[in-house]
Amino acid sequence: MSKLTNAAWLRNKRWLLVGLFLLVLVCVAFTMNNQRFYRRPIARVVKVTAVGHPRRTSDQFKNVDHQYDQRIVAVMENGAHRGQRVLLSNTYSDSRPMDQRYRVGNQVFLSQVRRHGRQLSANITGYKRDTVLVTLAWLVVFLLLVTMGKAGAWALTSVLVNALLFVLAVELDLRNNGEHIMGIFSILTIIFAFVSLLLVLGPSKKMLATFSATVIGTFAALGVSLLVFSWTHQRGIYYESMQYVTQVPRPLFLAETLLGSLGAVMDESSDIIATLFELKQLEPAVSPRRLFMSGRNVGKSIMGPLINVLFLIFMADTFTSSLLYIKNGNSWGYTFAMNMSLGTVQSLVSGIGIVLAVPLVSAFGALLLGRRS
């Protein structure tokens, strides 16, 4: 049955990709011409003129920037003023922290559209980016199906299902005002792991071993971190650096750490189990002990790079804000404490999960695969 299913998938793959490509073209064309479906005013830039000379600005920390003024003529694309020209003004800087430079052909959202005699004027609120977003999304889907085929389709399905589950969990947390956030996201972690592995690996020994090691390793890492927090009285952990949090920050941080650790541990567990299954197929008589040792060796090989990847991801997420802290006269110590410390803690917790998962997944793989099929 599996061979027939794979053969049918290969026969239909060409037509599926052709249909998907045509669907991409239709979606891109729609987003380029869907202005009438928006309630917010949209205009297309037809002329841009530089006004005056660049202005040099500086602050007390000797940070230098330059500002530029633009006079923009655009054509309304929707609403009661559709087809009419509107005069806009814009100021942008070299650093562009909160502003943008606009060019001919850009589609922009407007606010406060008003008439002065025969001339319309308005304020620009930002780019219309749906065409770019749809194009990138479909490009990811197209490449995933081309390079991975059926496995890519299941992986994409798991991502969509997990995204829906995450939205539902957030809505449930908001309705409970954050009172049961750890319970909600702990259950969500288990569901994430089960759904992802079931869709990608199917109902198999491989899925069972990977799921068991992933869940145990993730929660064991969180348990070890909670013990360390208790012994150290959470010194050096600045929950107040979590910006715009309207709930108690500590449970929210722990839930975020739990989800981050899940991804790392699942990645490692899948790699080790896949290697053990390949070894079992090449040498059916392999002993459980040798399987266990092989899993440990694979874990040792990928553990270091994986921990470094996680650390770089957490640090990259805070790079721009850390640079802003330092350029505004803050010390490295204060910048790290208020901007990087939580990411470092999350990296360490994920690292604990990665280390614990190596013997766990090796043991589960050896127990399941060491038996005669």
Coordinates of C-alpha atoms in Angstrom, one line a residue:
M1 CA 0.0 0.0 0.0
S2 CA 2.9 2.4 0.8
K3 CA 4.6 1.7 -2.5
L4 CA 1.3 2.4 -4.4
T5 CA 0.8 5.6 -2.5
N6 CA 4.3 6.8 -3.2
A7 CA 3.9 5.9 -6.9
A8 CA 0.6 7.8 -7.1
W9 CA 2.3 10.8 -5.4
L10 CA 5.1 10.8 -8.0
R11 CA 2.7 10.6 -10.9
N12 CA 0.6 13.5 -9.7
K13 CA 3.6 15.6 -8.5
R14 CA 4.1 17.3 -11.8
W15 CA 0.5 18.4 -12.2
L16 CA 0.4 19.4 -8.5
L17 CA 3.4 21.7 -9.0
V18 CA 2.0 23.2 -12.2
G19 CA -1.3 23.9 -10.5
L20 CA 0.5 25.3 -7.5
F21 CA 2.6 27.6 -9.7
L22 CA -0.6 28.9 -11.5
L23 CA -2.2 29.4 -8.1
V24 CA 0.8 31.5 -7.0
L25 CA 0.4 33.7 -10.1
V26 CA -3.3 34.2 -9.4
C27 CA -2.6 35.1 -5.7
V28 CA 0.1 37.6 -6.6
A29 CA -2.0 39.2 -9.3
F30 CA -4.9 39.4 -6.8
T31 CA -2.8 41.1 -4.1
M32 CA -1.5 43.6 -6.6
N33 CA -5.1 44.6 -7.5
N34 CA -7.1 44.1 -4.4
Q35 CA -7.1 47.7 -3.2
R36 CA -10.9 47.9 -3.4
F37 CA -11.2 45.2 -0.7
Y38 CA -9.4 47.4 1.9
R39 CA -11.3 49.9 4.1
R40 CA -8.1 51.8 4.7
P41 CA -7.2 54.3 1.9
I42 CA -4.4 53.1 -0.4
A43 CA -2.5 55.2 -3.0
R44 CA 0.2 54.4 -5.6
V45 CA 3.2 56.7 -5.7
V46 CA 3.7 58.2 -9.2
K47 CA 6.2 61.0 -8.5
V48 CA 8.8 61.7 -5.8
T49 CA 10.7 64.9 -5.4
A50 CA 13.5 65.6 -2.9
V51 CA 12.9 68.8 -0.9
G52 CA 15.7 71.0 0.4
H53 CA 19.1 69.6 1.6
P54 CA 19.8 66.8 4.0
R55 CA 19.8 67.9 7.7
R56 CA 22.5 66.7 10.0
T57 CA 21.3 65.6 13.5
S58 CA 23.3 64.5 16.5
D59 CA 22.6 63.7 20.2
Q60 CA 24.5 64.0 23.5
F61 CA 26.2 60.6 22.8
K62 CA 27.6 61.9 19.5
N63 CA 25.4 59.7 17.4
V64 CA 25.1 61.4 13.9
D65 CA 22.2 60.9 11.5
H66 CA 20.8 62.7 8.4
Q67 CA 17.2 63.5 7.6
Y68 CA 15.7 64.0 4.2
D69 CA 12.4 65.4 3.1
Q70 CA 10.3 64.1 0.2
R71 CA 7.3 65.6 -1.7
I72 CA 5.2 62.7 -3.1
V73 CA 2.4 62.7 -5.6
A74 CA 0.2 59.6 -5.5
V75 CA -3.0 58.3 -7.1
M76 CA -5.8 57.0 -4.9
E77 CA -6.5 53.3 -5.5
N78 CA -9.7 52.9 -3.5
G79 CA -12.5 54.7 -1.7
A80 CA -14.5 57.7 -2.7
H81 CA -11.4 59.5 -4.1
R82 CA -10.3 56.7 -6.3
G83 CA -8.4 57.9 -9.3
Q84 CA -7.6 61.3 -7.8
R85 CA -4.2 62.6 -7.1
V86 CA -3.1 63.2 -3.5
L87 CA -0.1 65.2 -2.2
L88 CA 2.0 63.6 0.5
S89 CA 5.1 64.6 2.4
N90 CA 7.6 62.3 4.1
T91 CA 10.7 62.6 6.2
Y92 CA 13.2 59.7 6.4
S93 CA 16.7 59.3 7.9
D94 CA 19.8 57.2 7.1
S95 CA 19.2 54.9 10.0
R96 CA 15.4 54.6 9.3
P97 CA 14.4 53.4 12.8
M98 CA 10.8 54.5 12.5
D99 CA 10.5 55.9 8.9
Q100 CA 10.8 54.7 5.3
R101 CA 12.0 56.1 2.0
Y102 CA 9.3 55.8 -0.7
R103 CA 9.9 55.4 -4.4
V104 CA 7.7 55.5 -7.6
G105 CA 5.5 52.5 -7.8
N106 CA 5.2 51.9 -4.1
Q107 CA 1.7 51.3 -2.8
V108 CA 1.1 53.0 0.6
F109 CA -1.6 53.1 3.3
L110 CA -2.9 56.6 4.1
S111 CA -4.7 58.3 7.0
Q112 CA -6.5 61.6 7.5
V113 CA -7.3 62.1 3.8
R114 CA -8.6 65.7 3.5
R115 CA -9.3 68.2 0.8
H116 CA -7.8 71.7 0.5
G117 CA -9.7 73.3 -2.4
R118 CA -9.1 71.1 -5.4
Q119 CA -6.1 69.3 -3.8
L120 CA -6.2 66.2 -1.7
S121 CA -3.6 65.6 1.1
A122 CA -3.0 62.8 3.6
N123 CA -0.5 61.2 5.9
I124 CA 1.4 58.1 5.0
T125 CA 1.2 55.2 7.5
G126 CA 3.3 52.6 5.8
Y127 CA 3.8 50.2 2.9
K128 CA 1.2 47.9 1.5
R129 CA 3.2 44.6 1.8
D130 CA 0.6 41.9 1.1
T131 CA 2.1 41.1 -2.4
V132 CA 5.6 40.6 -1.0
L133 CA 4.3 38.4 1.9
V134 CA 2.1 36.3 -0.4
T135 CA 5.0 35.8 -2.9
L136 CA 7.4 34.8 -0.2
A137 CA 4.9 32.4 1.5
W138 CA 4.1 30.6 -1.8
L139 CA 7.8 30.5 -2.7
V140 CA 8.5 28.7 0.6
V141 CA 5.6 26.2 -0.1
F142 CA 6.7 25.7 -3.7
L143 CA 10.4 25.0 -2.8
L144 CA 9.3 22.7 0.1
L145 CA 7.2 20.6 -2.2
V146 CA 9.8 20.5 -5.0
T147 CA 12.7 19.5 -2.8
M148 CA 11.0 17.2 -0.3
G149 CA 7.9 16.0 -2.1
K150 CA 5.4 14.2 0.1
A151 CA 7.5 14.7 3.2
G152 CA 7.5 18.4 2.6
A153 CA 3.7 18.4 2.2
W154 CA 3.3 16.7 5.6
A155 CA 5.8 19.1 7.2
L156 CA 3.9 22.0 5.8
T157 CA 0.7 20.6 7.2
S158 CA 2.2 20.2 10.6
V159 CA 3.3 23.8 10.6
L160 CA -0.2 25.0 9.7
V161 CA -1.8 22.8 12.4
N162 CA 0.7 23.9 15.0
A163 CA 0.1 27.6 14.1
L164 CA -3.7 27.1 14.6
L165 CA -3.1 25.3 17.9
F166 CA -0.8 28.1 19.1
V167 CA -3.4 30.8 18.2
L168 CA -6.0 28.8 20.2
A169 CA -3.7 28.5 23.2
V170 CA -3.0 32.2 23.2
E171 CA -6.7 33.0 23.0
L172 CA -7.4 30.6 25.9
D173 CA -4.6 32.3 27.9
L174 CA -6.1 35.7 27.2
R175 CA -9.5 34.6 28.4
N176 CA -8.1 33.3 31.6
N177 CA -5.9 36.5 32.1
G178 CA -2.8 34.4 32.3
E179 CA -3.9 32.5 35.4
H180 CA -3.1 29.0 34.0
I181 CA -0.5 29.9 31.4
M182 CA 2.0 27.1 32.4
G183 CA -0.8 24.5 32.3
I184 CA -2.0 25.7 28.9
F185 CA 1.4 25.8 27.3
S186 CA 2.6 22.6 28.9
I187 CA -0.3 20.7 27.3
L188 CA 0.4 22.7 24.1
T189 CA 4.0 21.5 24.2
I190 CA 2.9 17.8 24.3
I191 CA 0.4 18.4 21.5
F192 CA 3.0 20.2 19.4
A193 CA 5.4 17.3 19.7
F194 CA 2.7 14.6 19.1
V195 CA 1.1 16.4 16.0
S196 CA 4.4 17.3 14.4
L197 CA 6.0 13.9 14.8
L198 CA 2.8 12.0 13.8
L199 CA 2.4 14.0 10.6
V200 CA 6.0 13.9 9.6
L201 CA 7.1 10.4 10.8
G202 CA 3.7 8.7 10.8
P203 CA 2.4 6.2 13.5
S204 CA 5.6 4.1 13.8
K205 CA 8.3 3.1 16.3
K206 CA 10.4 6.0 15.0
M207 CA 7.6 8.4 16.0
L208 CA 7.1 6.8 19.4
A209 CA 10.8 6.9 20.3
T210 CA 11.2 10.5 19.2
F211 CA 8.1 11.7 20.9
S212 CA 9.0 10.0 24.2
A213 CA 12.5 11.4 24.3
T214 CA 11.4 14.8 23.2
V215 CA 8.7 15.3 25.9
I216 CA 10.8 13.8 28.7
G217 CA 13.9 15.8 27.7
T218 CA 12.0 19.1 27.4
F219 CA 10.3 18.8 30.7
A220 CA 13.4 17.5 32.4
A221 CA 15.3 20.6 31.2
L222 CA 12.6 22.9 32.6
G223 CA 12.6 21.0 35.9
V224 CA 16.4 21.3 36.2
S225 CA 16.2 25.0 35.4
L226 CA 13.5 25.6 38.1
L227 CA 15.7 23.9 40.7
V228 CA 18.6 26.2 39.7
F229 CA 16.3 29.2 39.9
S230 CA 15.2 28.1 43.4
W231 CA 18.8 27.6 44.6
T232 CA 20.0 30.9 43.2
H233 CA 16.8 32.8 44.2
Q234 CA 16.6 33.9 40.5
R235 CA 19.5 36.4 40.9
G236 CA 20.6 37.8 37.6
I237 CA 17.3 37.2 35.8
Y238 CA 15.6 40.5 35.0
Y239 CA 12.0 39.7 34.2
E240 CA 11.3 43.5 34.1
S241 CA 13.2 43.6 30.8
M242 CA 10.3 41.8 29.1
Q243 CA 8.7 44.7 27.2
Y244 CA 5.0 45.3 26.9
V245 CA 4.1 42.3 29.0
T246 CA 0.6 42.8 30.5
Q247 CA 0.7 39.5 32.5
V248 CA 2.9 38.2 35.3
P249 CA 6.3 37.9 33.4
R250 CA 7.8 34.9 35.1
P251 CA 5.2 32.3 34.0
L252 CA 5.2 33.8 30.5
F253 CA 9.0 33.5 30.3
L254 CA 8.9 29.9 31.5
A255 CA 6.3 29.1 28.8
E256 CA 8.4 30.8 26.2
T257 CA 11.4 28.8 27.3
L258 CA 9.5 25.5 27.3
L259 CA 8.4 26.0 23.6
G260 CA 11.9 27.1 22.6
S261 CA 13.5 24.0 24.3
L262 CA 10.9 21.8 22.6
G263 CA 12.1 22.7 19.1
A264 CA 15.7 22.1 19.9
V265 CA 15.1 18.7 21.6
M266 CA 12.8 17.5 18.9
D267 CA 15.4 18.4 16.2
E268 CA 18.1 16.5 18.0
S269 CA 15.9 13.5 18.8
S270 CA 14.7 13.2 15.2
D271 CA 18.3 13.2 13.9
I272 CA 19.4 10.5 16.3
I273 CA 16.4 8.3 15.7
A274 CA 16.7 8.6 11.9
T275 CA 20.4 7.5 12.2
L276 CA 19.5 4.5 14.4
F277 CA 16.8 3.4 11.9
E278 CA 19.3 3.6 9.0
L279 CA 21.7 1.5 11.0
K280 CA 19.0 -1.1 11.8
Q281 CA 18.1 -1.4 8.1
L282 CA 21.8 -1.8 7.1
E283 CA 22.5 -4.3 9.9
P284 CA 19.3 -6.0 11.1
A285 CA 21.1 -8.1 13.7
V286 CA 22.6 -5.1 15.5
S287 CA 22.5 -5.3 19.3
P288 CA 20.6 -2.9 21.6
R289 CA 23.9 -1.9 23.2
R290 CA 25.4 -1.0 19.9
L291 CA 22.4 1.0 19.0
F292 CA 22.6 2.9 22.3
M293 CA 26.3 3.7 21.8
S294 CA 25.7 4.8 18.2
G295 CA 22.9 7.1 19.3
R296 CA 25.2 8.6 22.0
N297 CA 27.9 9.2 19.4
V298 CA 25.5 10.9 17.0
G299 CA 24.2 13.0 19.9
K300 CA 27.8 14.1 20.8
S301 CA 28.4 15.1 17.2
I302 CA 25.4 17.3 16.8
M303 CA 25.0 18.6 20.4
G304 CA 27.7 21.3 20.2
P305 CA 26.6 22.8 16.8
L306 CA 22.9 22.7 17.9
I307 CA 23.6 24.5 21.2
N308 CA 25.6 27.2 19.3
V309 CA 22.8 27.7 16.8
L310 CA 20.3 28.2 19.5
F311 CA 22.6 30.7 21.2
L312 CA 23.1 32.6 18.0
I313 CA 19.4 32.7 17.4
F314 CA 18.6 34.1 20.8
M315 CA 21.4 36.7 20.5
A316 CA 20.5 37.7 17.0
D317 CA 17.0 38.5 18.2
T318 CA 18.4 41.1 20.6
F319 CA 21.2 42.4 18.4
T320 CA 19.5 45.6 17.2
S321 CA 18.1 46.6 20.6
S322 CA 21.5 45.9 22.2
L323 CA 23.2 48.1 19.7
L324 CA 20.7 50.9 20.5
Y325 CA 21.4 50.5 24.2
I326 CA 25.1 50.8 23.8
K327 CA 24.9 53.7 21.3
N328 CA 22.9 55.6 23.9
G329 CA 25.5 55.5 26.6
N330 CA 24.7 52.3 28.4
S331 CA 27.4 50.0 29.6
W332 CA 27.9 46.5 28.3
G333 CA 26.9 45.1 31.7
Y334 CA 23.6 47.0 31.8
T335 CA 22.9 46.2 28.2
F336 CA 23.4 42.5 28.8
A337 CA 21.3 42.5 32.0
M338 CA 18.4 44.3 30.5
N339 CA 18.5 43.0 26.9
M340 CA 20.4 39.7 26.6
S341 CA 20.1 37.9 30.0
L342 CA 16.8 36.3 29.3
G343 CA 17.9 35.0 25.9
T344 CA 21.1 33.6 27.5
V345 CA 19.0 31.8 30.1
Q346 CA 16.8 30.3 27.5
S347 CA 19.8 29.1 25.6
L348 CA 21.2 27.4 28.7
V349 CA 17.8 25.7 29.4
S350 CA 17.6 24.5 25.8
G351 CA 21.2 23.3 26.1
I352 CA 20.2 21.2 29.2
G353 CA 17.4 19.7 27.2
I354 CA 19.7 18.9 24.4
V355 CA 22.2 17.1 26.7
L356 CA 19.5 15.2 28.5
A357 CA 17.9 14.1 25.3
V358 CA 21.0 12.3 24.0
P359 CA 20.9 9.3 26.4
L360 CA 17.1 9.3 26.5
V361 CA 16.5 9.1 22.8
S362 CA 19.4 6.6 22.4
A363 CA 17.8 4.4 25.1
F364 CA 14.3 4.5 23.6
G365 CA 15.7 3.8 20.1
A366 CA 17.8 0.9 21.4
L367 CA 14.8 -0.6 23.2
L368 CA 12.4 -0.3 20.3
L369 CA 14.8 -1.3 17.5
G370 CA 16.8 -3.8 19.4
R371 CA 13.8 -6.2 19.4
R372 CA 13.2 -8.5 16.5
S373 CA 10.5 -7.2 14.2

